[in-house]
PDB file of C-alpha atoms in Angstrom:
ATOM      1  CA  UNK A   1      60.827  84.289  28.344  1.00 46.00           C
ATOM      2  CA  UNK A   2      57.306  84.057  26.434  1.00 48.00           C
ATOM      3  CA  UNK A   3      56.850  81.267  23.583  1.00 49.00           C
ATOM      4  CA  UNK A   4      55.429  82.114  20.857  1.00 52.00           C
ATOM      5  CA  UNK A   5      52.445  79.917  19.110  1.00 50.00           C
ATOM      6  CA  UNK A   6      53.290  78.478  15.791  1.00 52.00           C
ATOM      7  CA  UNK A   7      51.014  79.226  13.717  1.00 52.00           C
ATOM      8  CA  UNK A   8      48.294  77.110  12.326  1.00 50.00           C
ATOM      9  CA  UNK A   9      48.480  76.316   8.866  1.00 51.00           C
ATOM     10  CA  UNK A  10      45.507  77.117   6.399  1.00 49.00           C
ATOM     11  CA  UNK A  11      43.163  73.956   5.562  1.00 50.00           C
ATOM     12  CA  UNK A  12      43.456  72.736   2.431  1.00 46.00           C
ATOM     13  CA  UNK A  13      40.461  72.969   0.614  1.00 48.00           C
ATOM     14  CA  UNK A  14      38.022  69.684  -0.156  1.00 43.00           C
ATOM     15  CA  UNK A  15      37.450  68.225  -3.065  1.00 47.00           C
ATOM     16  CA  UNK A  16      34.763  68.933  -5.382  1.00 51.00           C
ATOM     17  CA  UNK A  17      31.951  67.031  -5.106  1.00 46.00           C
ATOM     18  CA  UNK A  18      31.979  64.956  -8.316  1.00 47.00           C
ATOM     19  CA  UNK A  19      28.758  64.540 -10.241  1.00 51.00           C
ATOM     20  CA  UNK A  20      27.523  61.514 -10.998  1.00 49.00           C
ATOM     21  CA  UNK A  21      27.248  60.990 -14.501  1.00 51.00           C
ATOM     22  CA  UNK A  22      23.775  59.393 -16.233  1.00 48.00           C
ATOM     23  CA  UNK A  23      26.256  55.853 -16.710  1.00 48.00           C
ATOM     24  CA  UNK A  24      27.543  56.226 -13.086  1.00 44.00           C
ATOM     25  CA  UNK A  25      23.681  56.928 -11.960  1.00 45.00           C
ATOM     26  CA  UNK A  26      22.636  53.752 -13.584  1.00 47.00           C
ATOM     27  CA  UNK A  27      24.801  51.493 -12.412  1.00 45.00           C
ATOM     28  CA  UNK A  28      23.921  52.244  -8.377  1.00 47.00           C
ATOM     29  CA  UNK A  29      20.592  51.361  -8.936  1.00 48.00           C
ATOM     30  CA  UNK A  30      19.163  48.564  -6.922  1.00 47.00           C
ATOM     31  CA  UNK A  31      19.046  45.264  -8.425  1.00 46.00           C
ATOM     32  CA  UNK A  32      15.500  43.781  -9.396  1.00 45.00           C
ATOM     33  CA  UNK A  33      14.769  40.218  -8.047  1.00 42.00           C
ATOM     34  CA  UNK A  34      13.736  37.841 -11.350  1.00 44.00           C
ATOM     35  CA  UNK A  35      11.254  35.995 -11.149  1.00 41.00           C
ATOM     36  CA  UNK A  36      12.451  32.830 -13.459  1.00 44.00           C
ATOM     37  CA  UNK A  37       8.954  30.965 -14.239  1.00 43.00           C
ATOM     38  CA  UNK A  38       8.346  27.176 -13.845  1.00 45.00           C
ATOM     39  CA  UNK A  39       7.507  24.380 -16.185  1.00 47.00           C
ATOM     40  CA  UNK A  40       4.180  25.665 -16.203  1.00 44.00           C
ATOM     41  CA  UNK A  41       4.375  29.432 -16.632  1.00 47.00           C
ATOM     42  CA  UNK A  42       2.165  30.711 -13.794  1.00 45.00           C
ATOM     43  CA  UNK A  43       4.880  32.889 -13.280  1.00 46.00           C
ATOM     44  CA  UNK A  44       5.615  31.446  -9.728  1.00 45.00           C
ATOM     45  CA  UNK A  45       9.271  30.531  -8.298  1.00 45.00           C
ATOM     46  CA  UNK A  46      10.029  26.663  -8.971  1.00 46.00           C
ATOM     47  CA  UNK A  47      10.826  24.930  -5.596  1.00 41.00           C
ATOM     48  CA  UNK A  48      14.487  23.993  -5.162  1.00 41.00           C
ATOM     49  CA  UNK A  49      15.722  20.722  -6.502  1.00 40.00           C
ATOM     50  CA  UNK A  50      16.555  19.795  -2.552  1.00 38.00           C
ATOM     51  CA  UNK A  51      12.785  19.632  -1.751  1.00 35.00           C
ATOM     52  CA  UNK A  52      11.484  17.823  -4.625  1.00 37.00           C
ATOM     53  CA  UNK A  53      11.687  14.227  -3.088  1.00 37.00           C
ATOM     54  CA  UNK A  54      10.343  11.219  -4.725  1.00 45.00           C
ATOM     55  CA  UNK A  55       7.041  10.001  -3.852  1.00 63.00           C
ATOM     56  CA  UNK A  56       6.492   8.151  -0.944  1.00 64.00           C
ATOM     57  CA  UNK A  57       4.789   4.431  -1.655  1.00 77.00           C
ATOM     58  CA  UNK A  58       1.435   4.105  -0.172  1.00 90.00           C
ATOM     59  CA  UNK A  59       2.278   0.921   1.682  1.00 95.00           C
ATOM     60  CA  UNK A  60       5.153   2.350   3.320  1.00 94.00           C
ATOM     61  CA  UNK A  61       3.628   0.726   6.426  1.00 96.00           C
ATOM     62  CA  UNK A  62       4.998  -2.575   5.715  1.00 97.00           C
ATOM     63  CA  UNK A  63       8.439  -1.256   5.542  1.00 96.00           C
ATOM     64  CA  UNK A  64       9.596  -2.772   8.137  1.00 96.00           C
ATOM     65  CA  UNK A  65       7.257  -5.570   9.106  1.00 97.00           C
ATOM     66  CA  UNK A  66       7.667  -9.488   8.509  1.00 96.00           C
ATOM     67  CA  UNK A  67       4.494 -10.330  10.138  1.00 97.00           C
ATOM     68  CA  UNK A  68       0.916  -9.810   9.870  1.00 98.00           C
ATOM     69  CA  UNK A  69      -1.988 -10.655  11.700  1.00 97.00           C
ATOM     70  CA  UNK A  70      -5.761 -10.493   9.751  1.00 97.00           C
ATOM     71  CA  UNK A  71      -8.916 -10.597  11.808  1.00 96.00           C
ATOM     72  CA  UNK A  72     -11.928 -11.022  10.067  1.00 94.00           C
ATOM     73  CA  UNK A  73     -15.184  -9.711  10.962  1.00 92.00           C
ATOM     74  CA  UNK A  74     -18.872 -10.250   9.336  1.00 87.00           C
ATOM     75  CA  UNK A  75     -20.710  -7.420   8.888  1.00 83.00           C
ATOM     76  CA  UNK A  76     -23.690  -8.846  10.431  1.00 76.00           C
ATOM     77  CA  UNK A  77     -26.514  -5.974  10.530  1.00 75.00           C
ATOM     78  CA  UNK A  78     -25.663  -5.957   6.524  1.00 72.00           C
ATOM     79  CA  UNK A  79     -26.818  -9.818   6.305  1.00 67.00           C
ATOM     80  CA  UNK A  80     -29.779  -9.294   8.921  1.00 68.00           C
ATOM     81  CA  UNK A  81     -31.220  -5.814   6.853  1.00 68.00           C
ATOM     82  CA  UNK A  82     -30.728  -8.091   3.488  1.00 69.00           C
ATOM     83  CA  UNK A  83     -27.580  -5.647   2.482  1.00 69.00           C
ATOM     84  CA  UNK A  84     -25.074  -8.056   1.310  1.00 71.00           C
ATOM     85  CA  UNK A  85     -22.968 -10.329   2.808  1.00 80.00           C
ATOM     86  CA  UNK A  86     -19.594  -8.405   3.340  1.00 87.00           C
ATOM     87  CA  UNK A  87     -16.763  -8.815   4.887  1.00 90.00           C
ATOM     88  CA  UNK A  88     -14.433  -6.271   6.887  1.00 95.00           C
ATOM     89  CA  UNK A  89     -10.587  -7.133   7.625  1.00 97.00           C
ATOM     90  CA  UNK A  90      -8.268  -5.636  10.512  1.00 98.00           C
ATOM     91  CA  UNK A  91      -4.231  -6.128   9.710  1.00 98.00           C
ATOM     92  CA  UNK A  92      -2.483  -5.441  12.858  1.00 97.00           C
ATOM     93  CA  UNK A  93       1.304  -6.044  13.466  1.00 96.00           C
ATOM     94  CA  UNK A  94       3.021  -8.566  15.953  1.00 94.00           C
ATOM     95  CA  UNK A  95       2.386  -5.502  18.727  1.00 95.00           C
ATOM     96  CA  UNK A  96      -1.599  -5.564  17.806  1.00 94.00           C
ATOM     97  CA  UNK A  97      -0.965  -2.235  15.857  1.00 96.00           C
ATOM     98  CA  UNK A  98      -3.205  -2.080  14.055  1.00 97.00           C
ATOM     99  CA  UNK A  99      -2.004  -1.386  10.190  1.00 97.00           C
ATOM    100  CA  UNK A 100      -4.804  -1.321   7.901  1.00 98.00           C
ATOM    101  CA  UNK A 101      -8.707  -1.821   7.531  1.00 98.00           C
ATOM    102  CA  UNK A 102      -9.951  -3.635   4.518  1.00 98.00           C
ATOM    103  CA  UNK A 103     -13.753  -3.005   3.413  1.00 96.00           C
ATOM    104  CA  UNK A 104     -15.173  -5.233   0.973  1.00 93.00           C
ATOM    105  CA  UNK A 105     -17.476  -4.205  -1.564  1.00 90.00           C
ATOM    106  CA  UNK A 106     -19.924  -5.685  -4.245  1.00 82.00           C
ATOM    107  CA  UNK A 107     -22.194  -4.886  -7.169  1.00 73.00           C
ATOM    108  CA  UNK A 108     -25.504  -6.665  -6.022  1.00 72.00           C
ATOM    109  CA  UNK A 109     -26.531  -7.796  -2.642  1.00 69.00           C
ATOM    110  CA  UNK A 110     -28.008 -10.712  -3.575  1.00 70.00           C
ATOM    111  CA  UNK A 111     -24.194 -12.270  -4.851  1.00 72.00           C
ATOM    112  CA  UNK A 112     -22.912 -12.850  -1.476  1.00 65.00           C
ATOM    113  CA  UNK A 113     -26.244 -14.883  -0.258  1.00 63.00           C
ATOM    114  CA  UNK A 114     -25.627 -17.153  -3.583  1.00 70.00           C
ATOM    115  CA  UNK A 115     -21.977 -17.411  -4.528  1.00 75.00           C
ATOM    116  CA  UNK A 116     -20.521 -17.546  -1.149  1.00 73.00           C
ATOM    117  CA  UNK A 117     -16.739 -17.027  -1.047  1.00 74.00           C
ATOM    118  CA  UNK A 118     -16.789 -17.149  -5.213  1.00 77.00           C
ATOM    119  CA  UNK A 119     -18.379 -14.148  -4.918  1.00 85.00           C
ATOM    120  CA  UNK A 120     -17.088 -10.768  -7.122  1.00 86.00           C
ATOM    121  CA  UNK A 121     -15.680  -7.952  -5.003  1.00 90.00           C
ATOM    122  CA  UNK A 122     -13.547  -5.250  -4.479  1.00 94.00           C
ATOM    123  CA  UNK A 123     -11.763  -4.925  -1.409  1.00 96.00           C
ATOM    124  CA  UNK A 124     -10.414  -1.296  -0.584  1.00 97.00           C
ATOM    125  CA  UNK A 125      -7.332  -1.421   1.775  1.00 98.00           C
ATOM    126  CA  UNK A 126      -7.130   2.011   3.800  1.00 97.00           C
ATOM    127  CA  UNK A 127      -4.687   3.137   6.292  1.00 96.00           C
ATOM    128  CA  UNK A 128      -5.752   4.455   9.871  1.00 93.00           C
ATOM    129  CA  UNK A 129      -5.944   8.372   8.781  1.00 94.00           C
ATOM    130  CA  UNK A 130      -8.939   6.829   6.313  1.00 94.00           C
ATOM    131  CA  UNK A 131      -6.543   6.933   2.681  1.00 95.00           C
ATOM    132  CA  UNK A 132      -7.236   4.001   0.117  1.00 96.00           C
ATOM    133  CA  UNK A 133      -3.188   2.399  -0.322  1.00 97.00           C
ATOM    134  CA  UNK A 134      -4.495  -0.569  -2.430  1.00 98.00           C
ATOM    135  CA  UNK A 135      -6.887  -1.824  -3.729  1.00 97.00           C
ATOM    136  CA  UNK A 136      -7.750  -5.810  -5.158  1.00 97.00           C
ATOM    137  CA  UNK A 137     -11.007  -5.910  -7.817  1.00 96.00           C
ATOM    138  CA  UNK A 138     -11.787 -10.287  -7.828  1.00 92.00           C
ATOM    139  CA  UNK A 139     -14.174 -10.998 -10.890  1.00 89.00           C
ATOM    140  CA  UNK A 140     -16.663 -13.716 -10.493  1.00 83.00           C
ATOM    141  CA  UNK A 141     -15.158 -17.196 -11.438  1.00 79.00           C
ATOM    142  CA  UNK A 142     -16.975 -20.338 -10.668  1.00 75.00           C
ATOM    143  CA  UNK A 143     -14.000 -22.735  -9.695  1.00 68.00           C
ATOM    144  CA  UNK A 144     -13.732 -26.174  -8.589  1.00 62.00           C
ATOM    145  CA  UNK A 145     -10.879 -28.069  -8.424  1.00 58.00           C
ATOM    146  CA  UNK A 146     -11.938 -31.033 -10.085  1.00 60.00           C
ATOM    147  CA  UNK A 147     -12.862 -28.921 -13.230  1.00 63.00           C
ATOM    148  CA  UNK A 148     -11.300 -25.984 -13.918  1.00 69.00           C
ATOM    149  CA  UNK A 149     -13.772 -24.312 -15.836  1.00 70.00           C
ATOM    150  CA  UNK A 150     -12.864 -20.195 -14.407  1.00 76.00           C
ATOM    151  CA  UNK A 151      -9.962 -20.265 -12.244  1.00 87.00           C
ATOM    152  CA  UNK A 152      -9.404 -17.302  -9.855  1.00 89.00           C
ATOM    153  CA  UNK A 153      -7.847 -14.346 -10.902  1.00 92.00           C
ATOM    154  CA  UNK A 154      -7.068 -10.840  -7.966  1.00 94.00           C
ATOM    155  CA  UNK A 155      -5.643  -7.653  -9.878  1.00 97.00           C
ATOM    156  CA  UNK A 156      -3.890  -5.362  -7.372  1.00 98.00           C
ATOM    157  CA  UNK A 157      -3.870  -1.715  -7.443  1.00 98.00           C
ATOM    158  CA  UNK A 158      -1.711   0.697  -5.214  1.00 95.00           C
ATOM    159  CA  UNK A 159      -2.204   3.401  -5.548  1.00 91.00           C
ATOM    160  CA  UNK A 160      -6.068   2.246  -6.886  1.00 90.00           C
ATOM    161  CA  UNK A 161      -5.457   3.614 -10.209  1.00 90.00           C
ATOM    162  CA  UNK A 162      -2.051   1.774 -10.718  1.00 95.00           C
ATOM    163  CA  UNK A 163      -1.741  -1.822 -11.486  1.00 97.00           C
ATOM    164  CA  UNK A 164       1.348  -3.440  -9.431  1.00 97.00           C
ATOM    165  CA  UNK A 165       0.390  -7.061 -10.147  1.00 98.00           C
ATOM    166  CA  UNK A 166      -2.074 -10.081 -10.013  1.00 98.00           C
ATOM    167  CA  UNK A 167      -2.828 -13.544  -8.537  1.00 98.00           C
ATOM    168  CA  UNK A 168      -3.656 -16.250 -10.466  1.00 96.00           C
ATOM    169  CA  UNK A 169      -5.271 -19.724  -9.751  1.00 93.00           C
ATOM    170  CA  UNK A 170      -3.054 -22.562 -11.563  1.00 93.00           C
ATOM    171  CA  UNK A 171      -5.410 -25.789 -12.225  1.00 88.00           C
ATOM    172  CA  UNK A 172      -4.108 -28.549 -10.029  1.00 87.00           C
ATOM    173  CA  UNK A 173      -6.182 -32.017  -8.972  1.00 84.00           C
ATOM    174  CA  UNK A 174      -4.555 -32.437  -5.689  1.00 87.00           C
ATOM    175  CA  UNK A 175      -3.691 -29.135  -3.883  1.00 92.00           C
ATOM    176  CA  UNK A 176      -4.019 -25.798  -4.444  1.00 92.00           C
ATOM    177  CA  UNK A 177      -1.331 -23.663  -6.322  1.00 95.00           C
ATOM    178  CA  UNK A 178      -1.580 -19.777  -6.905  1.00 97.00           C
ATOM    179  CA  UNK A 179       1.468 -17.674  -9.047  1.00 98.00           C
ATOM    180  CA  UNK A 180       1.896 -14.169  -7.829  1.00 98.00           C
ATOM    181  CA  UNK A 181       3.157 -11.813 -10.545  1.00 98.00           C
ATOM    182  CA  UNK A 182       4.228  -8.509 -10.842  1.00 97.00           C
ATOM    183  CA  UNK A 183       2.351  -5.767 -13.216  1.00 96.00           C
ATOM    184  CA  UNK A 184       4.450  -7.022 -16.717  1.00 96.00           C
ATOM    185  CA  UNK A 185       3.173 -10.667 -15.697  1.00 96.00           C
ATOM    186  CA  UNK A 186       6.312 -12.124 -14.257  1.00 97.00           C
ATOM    187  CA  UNK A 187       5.965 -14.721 -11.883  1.00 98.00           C
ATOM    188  CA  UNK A 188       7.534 -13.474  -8.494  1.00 98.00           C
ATOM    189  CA  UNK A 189       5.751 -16.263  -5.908  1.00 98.00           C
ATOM    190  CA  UNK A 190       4.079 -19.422  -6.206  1.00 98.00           C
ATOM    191  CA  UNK A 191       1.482 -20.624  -3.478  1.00 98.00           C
ATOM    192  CA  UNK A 192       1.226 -23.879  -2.759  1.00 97.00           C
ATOM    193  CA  UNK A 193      -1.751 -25.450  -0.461  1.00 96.00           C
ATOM    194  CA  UNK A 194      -2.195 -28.589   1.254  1.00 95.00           C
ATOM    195  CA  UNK A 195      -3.970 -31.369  -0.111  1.00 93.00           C
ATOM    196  CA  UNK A 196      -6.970 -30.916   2.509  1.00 92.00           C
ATOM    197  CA  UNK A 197      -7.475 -27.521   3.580  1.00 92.00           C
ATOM    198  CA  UNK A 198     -10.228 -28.001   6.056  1.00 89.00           C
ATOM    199  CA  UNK A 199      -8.709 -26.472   9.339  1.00 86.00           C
ATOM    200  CA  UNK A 200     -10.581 -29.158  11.735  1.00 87.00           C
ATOM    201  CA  UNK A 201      -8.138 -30.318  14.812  1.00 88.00           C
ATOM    202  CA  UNK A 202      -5.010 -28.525  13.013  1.00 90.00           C
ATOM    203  CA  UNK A 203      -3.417 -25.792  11.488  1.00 93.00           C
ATOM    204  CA  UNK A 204      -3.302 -25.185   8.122  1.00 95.00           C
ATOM    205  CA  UNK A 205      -0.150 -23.522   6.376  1.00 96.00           C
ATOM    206  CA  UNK A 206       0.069 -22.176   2.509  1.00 98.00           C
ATOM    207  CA  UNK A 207       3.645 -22.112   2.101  1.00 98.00           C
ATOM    208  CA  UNK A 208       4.977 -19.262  -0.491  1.00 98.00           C
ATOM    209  CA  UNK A 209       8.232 -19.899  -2.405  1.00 98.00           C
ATOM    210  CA  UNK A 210       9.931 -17.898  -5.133  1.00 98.00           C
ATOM    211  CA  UNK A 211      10.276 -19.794  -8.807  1.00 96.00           C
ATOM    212  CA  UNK A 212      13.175 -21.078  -8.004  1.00 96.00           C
ATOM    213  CA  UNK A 213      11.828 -23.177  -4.768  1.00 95.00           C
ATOM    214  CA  UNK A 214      13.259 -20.729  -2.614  1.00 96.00           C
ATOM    215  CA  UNK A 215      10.862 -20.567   0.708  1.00 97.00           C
ATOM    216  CA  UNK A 216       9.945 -16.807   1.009  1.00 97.00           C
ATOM    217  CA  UNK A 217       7.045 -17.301   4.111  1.00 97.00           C
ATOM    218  CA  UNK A 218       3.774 -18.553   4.432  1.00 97.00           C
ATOM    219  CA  UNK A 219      -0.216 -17.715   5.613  1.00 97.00           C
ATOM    220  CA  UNK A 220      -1.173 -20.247   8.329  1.00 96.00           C
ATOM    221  CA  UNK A 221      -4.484 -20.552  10.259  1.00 92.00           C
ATOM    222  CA  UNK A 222      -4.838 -21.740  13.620  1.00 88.00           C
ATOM    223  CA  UNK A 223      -6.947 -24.206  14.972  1.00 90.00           C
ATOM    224  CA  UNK A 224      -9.195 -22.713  17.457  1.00 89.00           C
ATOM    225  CA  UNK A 225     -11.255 -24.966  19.223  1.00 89.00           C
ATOM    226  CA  UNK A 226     -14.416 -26.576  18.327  1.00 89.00           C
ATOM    227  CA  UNK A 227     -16.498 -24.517  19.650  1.00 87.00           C
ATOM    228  CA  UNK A 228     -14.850 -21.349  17.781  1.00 84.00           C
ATOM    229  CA  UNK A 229     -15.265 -23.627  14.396  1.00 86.00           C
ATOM    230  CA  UNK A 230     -19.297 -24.213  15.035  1.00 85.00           C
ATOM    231  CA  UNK A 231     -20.430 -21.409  16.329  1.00 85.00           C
ATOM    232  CA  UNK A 232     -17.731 -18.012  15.942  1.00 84.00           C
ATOM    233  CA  UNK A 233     -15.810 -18.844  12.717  1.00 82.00           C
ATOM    234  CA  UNK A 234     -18.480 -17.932  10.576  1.00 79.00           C
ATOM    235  CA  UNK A 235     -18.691 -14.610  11.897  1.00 85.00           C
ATOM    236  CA  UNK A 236     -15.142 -13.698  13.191  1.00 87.00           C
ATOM    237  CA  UNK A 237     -11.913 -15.380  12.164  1.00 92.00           C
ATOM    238  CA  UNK A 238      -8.604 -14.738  11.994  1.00 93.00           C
ATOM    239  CA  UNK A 239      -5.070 -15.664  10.208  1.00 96.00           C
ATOM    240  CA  UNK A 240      -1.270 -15.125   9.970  1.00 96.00           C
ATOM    241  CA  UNK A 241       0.834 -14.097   7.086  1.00 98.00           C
ATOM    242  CA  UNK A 242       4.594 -14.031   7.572  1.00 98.00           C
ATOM    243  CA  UNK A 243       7.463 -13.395   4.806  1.00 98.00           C
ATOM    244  CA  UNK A 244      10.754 -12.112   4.455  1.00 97.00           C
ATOM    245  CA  UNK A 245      11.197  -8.433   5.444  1.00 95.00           C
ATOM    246  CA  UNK A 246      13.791  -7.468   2.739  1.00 96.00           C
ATOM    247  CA  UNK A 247      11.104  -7.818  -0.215  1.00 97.00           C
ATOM    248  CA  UNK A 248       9.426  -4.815  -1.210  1.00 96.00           C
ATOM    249  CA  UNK A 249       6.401  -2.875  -0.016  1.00 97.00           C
ATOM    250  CA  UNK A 250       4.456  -3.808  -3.115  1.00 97.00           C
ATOM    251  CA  UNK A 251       4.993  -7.755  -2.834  1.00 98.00           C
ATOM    252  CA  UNK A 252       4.306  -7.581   0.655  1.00 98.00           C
ATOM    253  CA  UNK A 253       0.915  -5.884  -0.469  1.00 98.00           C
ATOM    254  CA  UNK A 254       0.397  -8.692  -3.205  1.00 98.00           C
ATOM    255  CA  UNK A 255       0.864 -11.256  -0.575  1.00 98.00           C
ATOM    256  CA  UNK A 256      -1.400  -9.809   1.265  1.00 98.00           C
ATOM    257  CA  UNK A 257      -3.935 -10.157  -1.762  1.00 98.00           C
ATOM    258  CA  UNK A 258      -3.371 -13.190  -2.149  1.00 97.00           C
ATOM    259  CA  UNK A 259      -3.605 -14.447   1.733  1.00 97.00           C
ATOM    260  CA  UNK A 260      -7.296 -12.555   1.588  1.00 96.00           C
ATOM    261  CA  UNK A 261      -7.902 -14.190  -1.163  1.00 94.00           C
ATOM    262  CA  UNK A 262      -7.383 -18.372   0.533  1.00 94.00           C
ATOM    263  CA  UNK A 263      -9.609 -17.180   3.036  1.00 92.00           C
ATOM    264  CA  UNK A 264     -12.268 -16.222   0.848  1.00 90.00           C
ATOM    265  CA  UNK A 265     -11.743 -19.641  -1.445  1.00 89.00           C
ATOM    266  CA  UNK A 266     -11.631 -22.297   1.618  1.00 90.00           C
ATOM    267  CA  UNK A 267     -12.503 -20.512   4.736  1.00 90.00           C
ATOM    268  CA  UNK A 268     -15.244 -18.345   3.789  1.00 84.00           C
ATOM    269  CA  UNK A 269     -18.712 -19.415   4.648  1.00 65.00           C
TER     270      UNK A 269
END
């Protein structure tokens, strides 16, 4: 016995296609990226909030240091060639890293053959890719400790535009005493020398303290044999500077100033 197919019903018809109306048409169009302008109105994007970090501090190298290390050299061909008598200063780390060069710079040539380490200058600190982190401007100032007719005076700039403090001489009869202060003229350190600073057969320490007597660190130099002292010191010298490593960058810069600044007052020839 045969089967018989069912049959196949009829399709059902499709939809119309529905028209999209001018609203409808609109509204699948592809968004438009908008361009929201900056501060400045160049009409560029502004960069996210994220990536705007603070500046960095120029003497971000003495983060984490506690210990310094200045060598001193005279540039010599400058004193031969009748240049100036100038200076140029190497501060390396306690690994011999070395952190910054210092080049010393004055008006007239003839200042450094007269006025010896009273001498005006400008000392430009730089870091080793070549950029100027501080720098310390000394006016002239014809001190003696007897008579305090100019005392010494350092301004400090980091970056060189930007005053972060000073270093002032304080008259005294017996020893030395400097105030370090920050850029509104608060005192943060106070220096205090030995009665004789001549480094002959010893070592000489400047011991820093905070106002309140509190001992912070201190810049020492080292005796270094007799024959160093007659015949080497004049030309090539060197001295330590330690302090506390939880101060900031920018006193750690200022006593720096200020340890630059002993050598050119007692040690500079």
């Amino acid at each position: 016995m045969m089967m018989q197919a069912t049959p196949i019903p009829p399709q059902s018809t499709f939809p119309e296609v529905v028209k999209p109306t001018p609203e409808t048409a609109e509204s699948h169009e592809e968004p438009t990226l908008t361009i929201q302008e900056d501060e400045r109105g160049d009409g560029s994007p502004a960069p996210p909030k994220d990536l705007q970090s603070p500046q960095v501090p120029l003497l971000n190298d003495l983060l984490p240091l506690d210990r310094l290390q200045v060598t001193k050299r005279l540039r010599v061909r400058n004193v031969l060639f009748l240049r100036g008598k100038k200076n140029r200063f190497f501060v390396k780390n306690t690994d011999q890293t070395l952190i910054y060069t210092i080049e010393e710079e004055n008006s007239s040539w003839w200042v450094g053959y007269f006025c010896y380490g009273l001498r005006p200058l400008e000392l430009r600190v730089m870091n080793e890719q070549g950029i100027e982190v501080m720098r310390v401007h000394r006016p002239y100032s014809c001190t003696a400790r007897m008579f305090p007719c100019q005392l010494q005076h350092l301004q400090i700039y980091s970056p060189p535009e930007q005053l972060i403090g000073s270093v002032e001489q304080q008259w005294a009869v017996l020893r030395p005493i400097y105030k370090i202060k920050n850029s509104d003229g608060e005192t943060l350190f106070r220096i205090t020398g030995p009665y004789v600073t001549l480094s002959c057969f010893r070592d000489v320490h400047f011991q820093i303290v905070r106002p309140d007597g509190t001992a912070v660190g201190s810049t020492c130099r080292h005796w270094q044999g007799l024959a160093h002292a007659l015949i080497f010191a004049p030309v090539s010298d060197k001295f330590g500077l330690n302090f506390e490593q939880n101060i900031s960058v920018e006193e750690k810069g200022l006593l720096l100033a200020a340890a630059l600044l002993m050598d050119y007052m007692y040690y500079d020839a």
